[in-house]
XYZ file of N, CA and C in Angstrom:
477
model
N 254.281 -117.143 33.844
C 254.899 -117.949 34.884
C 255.018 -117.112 36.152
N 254.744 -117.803 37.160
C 255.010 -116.864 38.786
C 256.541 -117.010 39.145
N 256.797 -115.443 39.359
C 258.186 -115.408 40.002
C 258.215 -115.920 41.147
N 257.570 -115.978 42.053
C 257.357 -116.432 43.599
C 256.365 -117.446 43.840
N 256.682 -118.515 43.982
C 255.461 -120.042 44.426
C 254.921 -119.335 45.489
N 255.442 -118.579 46.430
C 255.146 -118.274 47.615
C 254.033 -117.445 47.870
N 254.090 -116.307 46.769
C 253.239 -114.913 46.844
C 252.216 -114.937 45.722
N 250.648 -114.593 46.162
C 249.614 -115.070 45.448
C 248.900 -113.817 46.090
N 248.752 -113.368 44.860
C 247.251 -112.187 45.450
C 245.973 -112.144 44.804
N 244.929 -111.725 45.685
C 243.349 -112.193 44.640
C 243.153 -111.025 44.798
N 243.016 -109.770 43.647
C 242.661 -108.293 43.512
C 240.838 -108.516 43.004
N 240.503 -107.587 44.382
C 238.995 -107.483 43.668
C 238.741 -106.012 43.202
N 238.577 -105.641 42.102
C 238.346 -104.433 41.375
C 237.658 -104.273 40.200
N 236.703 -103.377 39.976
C 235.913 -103.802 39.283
C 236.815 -102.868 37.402
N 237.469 -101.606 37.946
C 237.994 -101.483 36.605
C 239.517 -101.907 36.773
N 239.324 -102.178 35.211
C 240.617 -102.879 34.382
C 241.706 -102.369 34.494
N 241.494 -101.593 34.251
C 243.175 -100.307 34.518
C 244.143 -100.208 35.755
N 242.719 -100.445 36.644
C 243.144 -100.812 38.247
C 243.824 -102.108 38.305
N 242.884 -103.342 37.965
C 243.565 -104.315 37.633
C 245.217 -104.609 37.050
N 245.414 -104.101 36.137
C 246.346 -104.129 34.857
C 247.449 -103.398 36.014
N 247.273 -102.389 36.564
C 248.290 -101.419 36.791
C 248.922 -102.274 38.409
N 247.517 -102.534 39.237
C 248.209 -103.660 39.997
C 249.139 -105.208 39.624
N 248.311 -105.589 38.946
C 248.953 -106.564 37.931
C 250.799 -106.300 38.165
N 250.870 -105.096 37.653
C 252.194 -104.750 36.868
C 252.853 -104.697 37.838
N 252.237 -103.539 39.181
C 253.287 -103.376 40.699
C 253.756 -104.822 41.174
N 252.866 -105.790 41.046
C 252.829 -106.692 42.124
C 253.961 -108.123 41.273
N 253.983 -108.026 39.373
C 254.526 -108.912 39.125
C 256.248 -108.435 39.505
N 256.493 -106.991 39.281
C 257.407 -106.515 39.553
C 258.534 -107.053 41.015
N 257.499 -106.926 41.867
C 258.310 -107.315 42.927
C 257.734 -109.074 43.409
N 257.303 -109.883 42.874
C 257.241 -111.136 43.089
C 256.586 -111.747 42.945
N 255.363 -110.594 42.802
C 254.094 -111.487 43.331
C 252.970 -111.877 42.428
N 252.398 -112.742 42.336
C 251.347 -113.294 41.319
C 249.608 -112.944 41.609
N 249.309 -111.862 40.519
C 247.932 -111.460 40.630
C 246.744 -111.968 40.055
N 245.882 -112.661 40.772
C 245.031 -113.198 39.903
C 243.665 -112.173 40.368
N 243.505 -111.692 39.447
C 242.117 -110.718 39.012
C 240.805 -111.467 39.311
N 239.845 -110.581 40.069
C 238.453 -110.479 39.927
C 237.546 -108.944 40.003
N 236.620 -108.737 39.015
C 235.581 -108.104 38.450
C 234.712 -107.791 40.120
N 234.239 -109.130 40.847
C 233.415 -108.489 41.618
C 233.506 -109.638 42.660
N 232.640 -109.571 43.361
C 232.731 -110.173 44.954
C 231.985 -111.722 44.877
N 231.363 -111.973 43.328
C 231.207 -113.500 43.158
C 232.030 -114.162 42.114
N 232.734 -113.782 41.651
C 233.795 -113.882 40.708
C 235.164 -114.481 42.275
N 234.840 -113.208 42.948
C 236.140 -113.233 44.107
C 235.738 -114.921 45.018
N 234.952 -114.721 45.252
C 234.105 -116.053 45.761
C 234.406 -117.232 45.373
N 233.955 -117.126 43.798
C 234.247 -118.714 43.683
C 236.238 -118.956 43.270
N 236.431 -118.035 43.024
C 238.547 -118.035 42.785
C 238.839 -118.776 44.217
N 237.933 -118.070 45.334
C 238.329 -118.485 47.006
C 238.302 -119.824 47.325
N 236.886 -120.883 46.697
C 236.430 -121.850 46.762
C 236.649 -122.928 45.920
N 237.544 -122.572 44.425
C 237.872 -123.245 43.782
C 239.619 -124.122 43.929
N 239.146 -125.603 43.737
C 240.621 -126.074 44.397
C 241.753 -126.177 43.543
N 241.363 -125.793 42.365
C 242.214 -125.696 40.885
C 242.802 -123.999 41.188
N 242.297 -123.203 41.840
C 243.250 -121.988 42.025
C 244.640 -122.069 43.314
N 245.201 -121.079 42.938
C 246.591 -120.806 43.439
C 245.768 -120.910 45.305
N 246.910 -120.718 46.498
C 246.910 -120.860 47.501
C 246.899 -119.254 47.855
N 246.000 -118.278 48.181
C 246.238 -116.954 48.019
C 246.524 -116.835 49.405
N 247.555 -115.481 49.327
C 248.687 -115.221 50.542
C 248.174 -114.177 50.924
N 247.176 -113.141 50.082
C 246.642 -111.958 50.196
C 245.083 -111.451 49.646
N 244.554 -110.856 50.217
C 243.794 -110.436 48.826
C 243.560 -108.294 49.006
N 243.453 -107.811 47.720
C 243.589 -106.739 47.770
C 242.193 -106.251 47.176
N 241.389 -106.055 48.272
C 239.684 -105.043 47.551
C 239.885 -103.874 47.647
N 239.054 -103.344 46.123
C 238.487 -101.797 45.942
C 237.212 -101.905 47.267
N 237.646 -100.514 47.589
C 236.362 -100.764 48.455
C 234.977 -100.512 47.725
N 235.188 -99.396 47.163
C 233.942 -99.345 46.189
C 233.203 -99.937 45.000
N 233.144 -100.822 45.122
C 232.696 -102.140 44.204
C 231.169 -101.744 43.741
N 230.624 -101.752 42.532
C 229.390 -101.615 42.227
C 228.298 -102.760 42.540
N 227.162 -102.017 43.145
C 226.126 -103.355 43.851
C 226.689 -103.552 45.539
N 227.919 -103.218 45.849
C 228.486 -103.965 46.807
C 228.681 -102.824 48.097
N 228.378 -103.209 49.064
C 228.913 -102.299 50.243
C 230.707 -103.032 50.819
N 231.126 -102.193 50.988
C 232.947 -102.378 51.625
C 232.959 -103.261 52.676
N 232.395 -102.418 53.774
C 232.539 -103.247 55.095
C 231.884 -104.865 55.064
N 230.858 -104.631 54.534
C 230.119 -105.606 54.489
C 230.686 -106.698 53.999
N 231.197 -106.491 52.212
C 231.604 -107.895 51.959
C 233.360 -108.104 52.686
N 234.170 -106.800 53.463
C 234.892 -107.346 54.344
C 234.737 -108.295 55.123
N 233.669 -108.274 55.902
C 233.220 -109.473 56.562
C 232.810 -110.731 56.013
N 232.101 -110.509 55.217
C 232.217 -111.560 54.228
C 233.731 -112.764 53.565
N 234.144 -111.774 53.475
C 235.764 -112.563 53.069
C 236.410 -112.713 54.402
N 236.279 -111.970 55.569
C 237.401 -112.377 56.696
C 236.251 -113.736 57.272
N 235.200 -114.148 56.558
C 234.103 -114.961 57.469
C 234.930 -115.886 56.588
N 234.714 -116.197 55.258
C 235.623 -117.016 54.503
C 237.299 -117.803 54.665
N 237.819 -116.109 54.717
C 239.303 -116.686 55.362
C 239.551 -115.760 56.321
N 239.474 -116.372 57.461
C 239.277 -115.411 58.606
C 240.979 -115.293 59.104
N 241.744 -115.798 58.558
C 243.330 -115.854 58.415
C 244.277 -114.995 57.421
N 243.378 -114.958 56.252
C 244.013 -114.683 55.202
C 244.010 -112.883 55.327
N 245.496 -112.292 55.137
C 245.405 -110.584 54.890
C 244.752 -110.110 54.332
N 243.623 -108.887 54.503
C 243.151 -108.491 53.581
C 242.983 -107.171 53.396
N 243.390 -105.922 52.220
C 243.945 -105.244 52.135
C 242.702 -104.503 51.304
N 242.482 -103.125 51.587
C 241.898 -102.198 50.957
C 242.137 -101.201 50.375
N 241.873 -100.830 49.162
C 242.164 -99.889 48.112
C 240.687 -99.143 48.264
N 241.233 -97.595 48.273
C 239.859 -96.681 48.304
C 240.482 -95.251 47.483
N 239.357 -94.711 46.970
C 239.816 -93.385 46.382
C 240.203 -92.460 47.905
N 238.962 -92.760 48.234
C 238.943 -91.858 49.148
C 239.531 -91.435 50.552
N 240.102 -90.522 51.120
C 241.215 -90.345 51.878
C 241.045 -90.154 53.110
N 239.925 -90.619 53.204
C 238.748 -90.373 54.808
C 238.918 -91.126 55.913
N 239.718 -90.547 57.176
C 239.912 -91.695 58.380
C 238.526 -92.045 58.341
N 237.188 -91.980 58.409
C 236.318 -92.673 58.440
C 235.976 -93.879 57.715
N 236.394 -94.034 56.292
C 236.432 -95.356 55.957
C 237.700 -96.064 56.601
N 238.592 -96.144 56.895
C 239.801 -96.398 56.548
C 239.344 -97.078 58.113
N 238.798 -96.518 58.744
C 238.304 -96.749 60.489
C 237.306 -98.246 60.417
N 236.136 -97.925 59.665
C 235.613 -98.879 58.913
C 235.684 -99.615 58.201
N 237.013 -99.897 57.418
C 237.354 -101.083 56.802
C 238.205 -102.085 57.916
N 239.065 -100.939 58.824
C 239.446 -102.112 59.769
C 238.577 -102.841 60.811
N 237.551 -101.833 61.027
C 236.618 -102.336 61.952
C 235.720 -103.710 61.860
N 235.266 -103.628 60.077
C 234.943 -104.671 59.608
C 235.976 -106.154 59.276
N 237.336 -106.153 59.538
C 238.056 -106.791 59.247
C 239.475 -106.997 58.238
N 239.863 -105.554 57.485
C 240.758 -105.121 57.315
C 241.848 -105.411 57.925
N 243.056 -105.791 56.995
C 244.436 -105.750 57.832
C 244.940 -104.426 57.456
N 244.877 -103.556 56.597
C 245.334 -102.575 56.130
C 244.687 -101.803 55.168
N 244.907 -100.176 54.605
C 244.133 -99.918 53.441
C 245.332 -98.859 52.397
N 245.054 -98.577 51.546
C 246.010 -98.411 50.251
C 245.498 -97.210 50.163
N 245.420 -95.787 50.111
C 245.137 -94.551 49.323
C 245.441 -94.723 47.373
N 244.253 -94.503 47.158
C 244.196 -94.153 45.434
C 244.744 -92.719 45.246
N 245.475 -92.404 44.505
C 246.631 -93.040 43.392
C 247.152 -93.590 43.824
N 247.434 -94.783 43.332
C 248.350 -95.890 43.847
C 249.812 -95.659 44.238
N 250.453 -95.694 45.130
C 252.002 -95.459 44.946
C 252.341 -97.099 45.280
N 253.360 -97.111 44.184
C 253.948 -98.799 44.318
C 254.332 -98.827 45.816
N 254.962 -98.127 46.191
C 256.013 -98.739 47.527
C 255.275 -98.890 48.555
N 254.147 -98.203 48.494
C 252.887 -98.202 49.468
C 252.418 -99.391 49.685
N 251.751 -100.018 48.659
C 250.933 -100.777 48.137
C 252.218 -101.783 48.489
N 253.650 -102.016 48.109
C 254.337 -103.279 48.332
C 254.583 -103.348 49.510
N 254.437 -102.169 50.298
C 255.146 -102.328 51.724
C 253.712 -103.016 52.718
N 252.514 -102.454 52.150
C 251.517 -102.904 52.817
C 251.246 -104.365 53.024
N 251.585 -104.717 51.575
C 251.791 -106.601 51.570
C 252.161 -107.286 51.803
N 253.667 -106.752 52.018
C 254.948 -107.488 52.760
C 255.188 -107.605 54.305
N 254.282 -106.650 54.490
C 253.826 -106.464 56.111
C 252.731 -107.411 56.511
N 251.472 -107.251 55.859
C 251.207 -107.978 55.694
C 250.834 -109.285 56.000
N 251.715 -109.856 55.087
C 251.885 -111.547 54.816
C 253.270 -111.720 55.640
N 254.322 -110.697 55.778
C 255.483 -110.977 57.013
C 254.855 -111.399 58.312
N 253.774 -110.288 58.787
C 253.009 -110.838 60.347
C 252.322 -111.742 60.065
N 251.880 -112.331 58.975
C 250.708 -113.572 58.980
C 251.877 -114.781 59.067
N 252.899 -114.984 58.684
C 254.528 -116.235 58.330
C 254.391 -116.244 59.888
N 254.634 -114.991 60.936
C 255.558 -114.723 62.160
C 254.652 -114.642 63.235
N 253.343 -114.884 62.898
C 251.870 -114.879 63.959
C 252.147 -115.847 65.495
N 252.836 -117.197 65.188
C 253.308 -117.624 66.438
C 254.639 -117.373 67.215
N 255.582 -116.631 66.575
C 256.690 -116.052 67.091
C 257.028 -116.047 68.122
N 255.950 -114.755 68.642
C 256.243 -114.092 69.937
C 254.842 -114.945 70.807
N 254.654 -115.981 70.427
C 253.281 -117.150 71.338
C 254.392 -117.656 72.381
N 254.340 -117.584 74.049
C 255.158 -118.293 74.945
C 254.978 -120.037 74.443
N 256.399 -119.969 74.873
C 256.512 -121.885 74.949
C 255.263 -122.325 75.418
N 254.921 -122.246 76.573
C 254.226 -122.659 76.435
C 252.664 -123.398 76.370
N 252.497 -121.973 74.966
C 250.983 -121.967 74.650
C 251.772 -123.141 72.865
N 253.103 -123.008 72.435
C 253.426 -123.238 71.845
C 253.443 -125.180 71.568
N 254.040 -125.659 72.988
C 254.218 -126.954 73.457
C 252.657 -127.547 74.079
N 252.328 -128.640 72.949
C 250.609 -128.841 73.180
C 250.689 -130.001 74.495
N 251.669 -130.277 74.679
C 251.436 -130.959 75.797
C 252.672 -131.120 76.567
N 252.111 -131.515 78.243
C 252.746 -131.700 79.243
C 254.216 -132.289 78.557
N 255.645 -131.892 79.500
C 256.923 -132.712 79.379
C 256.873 -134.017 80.340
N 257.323 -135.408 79.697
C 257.485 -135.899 81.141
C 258.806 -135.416 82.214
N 259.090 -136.371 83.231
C 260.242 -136.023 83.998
C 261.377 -136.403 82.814
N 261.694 -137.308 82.294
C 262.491 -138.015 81.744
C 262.674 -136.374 80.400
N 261.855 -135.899 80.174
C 262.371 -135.346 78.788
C 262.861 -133.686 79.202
N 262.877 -133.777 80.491
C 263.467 -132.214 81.141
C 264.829 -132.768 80.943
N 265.920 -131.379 80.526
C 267.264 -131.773 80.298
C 267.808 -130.548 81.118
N 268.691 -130.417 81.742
C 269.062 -129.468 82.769
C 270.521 -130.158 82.913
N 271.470 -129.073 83.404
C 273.365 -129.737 83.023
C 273.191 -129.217 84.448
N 272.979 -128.095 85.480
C 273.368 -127.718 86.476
C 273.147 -129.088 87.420
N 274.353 -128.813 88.493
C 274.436 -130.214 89.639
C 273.478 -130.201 90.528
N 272.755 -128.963 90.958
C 271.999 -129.194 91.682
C 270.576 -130.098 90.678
N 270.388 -129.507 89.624
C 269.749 -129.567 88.970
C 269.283 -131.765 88.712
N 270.500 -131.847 88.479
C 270.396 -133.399 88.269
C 270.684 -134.410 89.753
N 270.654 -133.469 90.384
C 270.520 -134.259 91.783
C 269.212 -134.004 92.728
């Protein structure tokens, strides 16, 4: 059962352990992981209308058969909205440069540290909720006010 209707993550990783161990961080603090093996597995979970509403998704970058950046673009071409978060062994501002470049919202250093990995998500999917926030009125208000719907109390104002 999902602790959170709200929080849905699609982990693409190709080993299990990775899987399992995310699995565990993510049921911990709310969130519901649904697993994929590889980047057509990840595909059709994306396209299928019988799956959950995903809030996130979290790729290994190193996927076998698969280049990183590449199928980044691939998934931000898909859900060009949806967070998407990278897990890499490797500790190299050069990928880490290149995963955002390709479309990355963020990336995870392997060994996993939970708080890392939860804080990255919650960030996240917090700026994806709060994206029109700070949008002025009005880019916010799709159309013109008439005279009648301006409300103003000052006297000069109503005279």
């Amino acid at each position: 059962m999902r602790a959170d209707p709200n929080r849905c993550l699609l982990l693409i990783d190709d080993e299990p352990a990775q899987r399992r161990l995310v699995t565990a961080i993510g049921a911990r603090a709310g969130w519901w992981v649904r697993g994929a093996s590889d980047s057509d597995a990840a595909r059709k979970m994306l396209d299928d209308p019988q799956e959950p509403k995903f809030d996130a998704i979290l790729l290994d970058h190193w996927l076998p058969g698969e280049e990183g950046s590449e199928l980044i673009r691939q998934l931000r071409a898909l859900r060009p909205n949806l967070p998407l978060l990278v897990l890499t062994a490797q500790n190299d501002v050069c990928v880490a440069v290149d995963a955002m470049r390709a479309g990355a919202s963020d990336f995870v250093v392997k060994p996993l540290a939970p708080d890392r990995l939860l804080a990255a998500l919650n960030t996240a999917t917090d700026r994806r909720k709060s994206s029109g926030e700070l949008r002025p009125l009005s880019e916010k208000i799709s159309k013109t006010l008439g005279f009648e719907e301006i409300v103003g109390s000052a006297p000069q104002f109503r005279t």
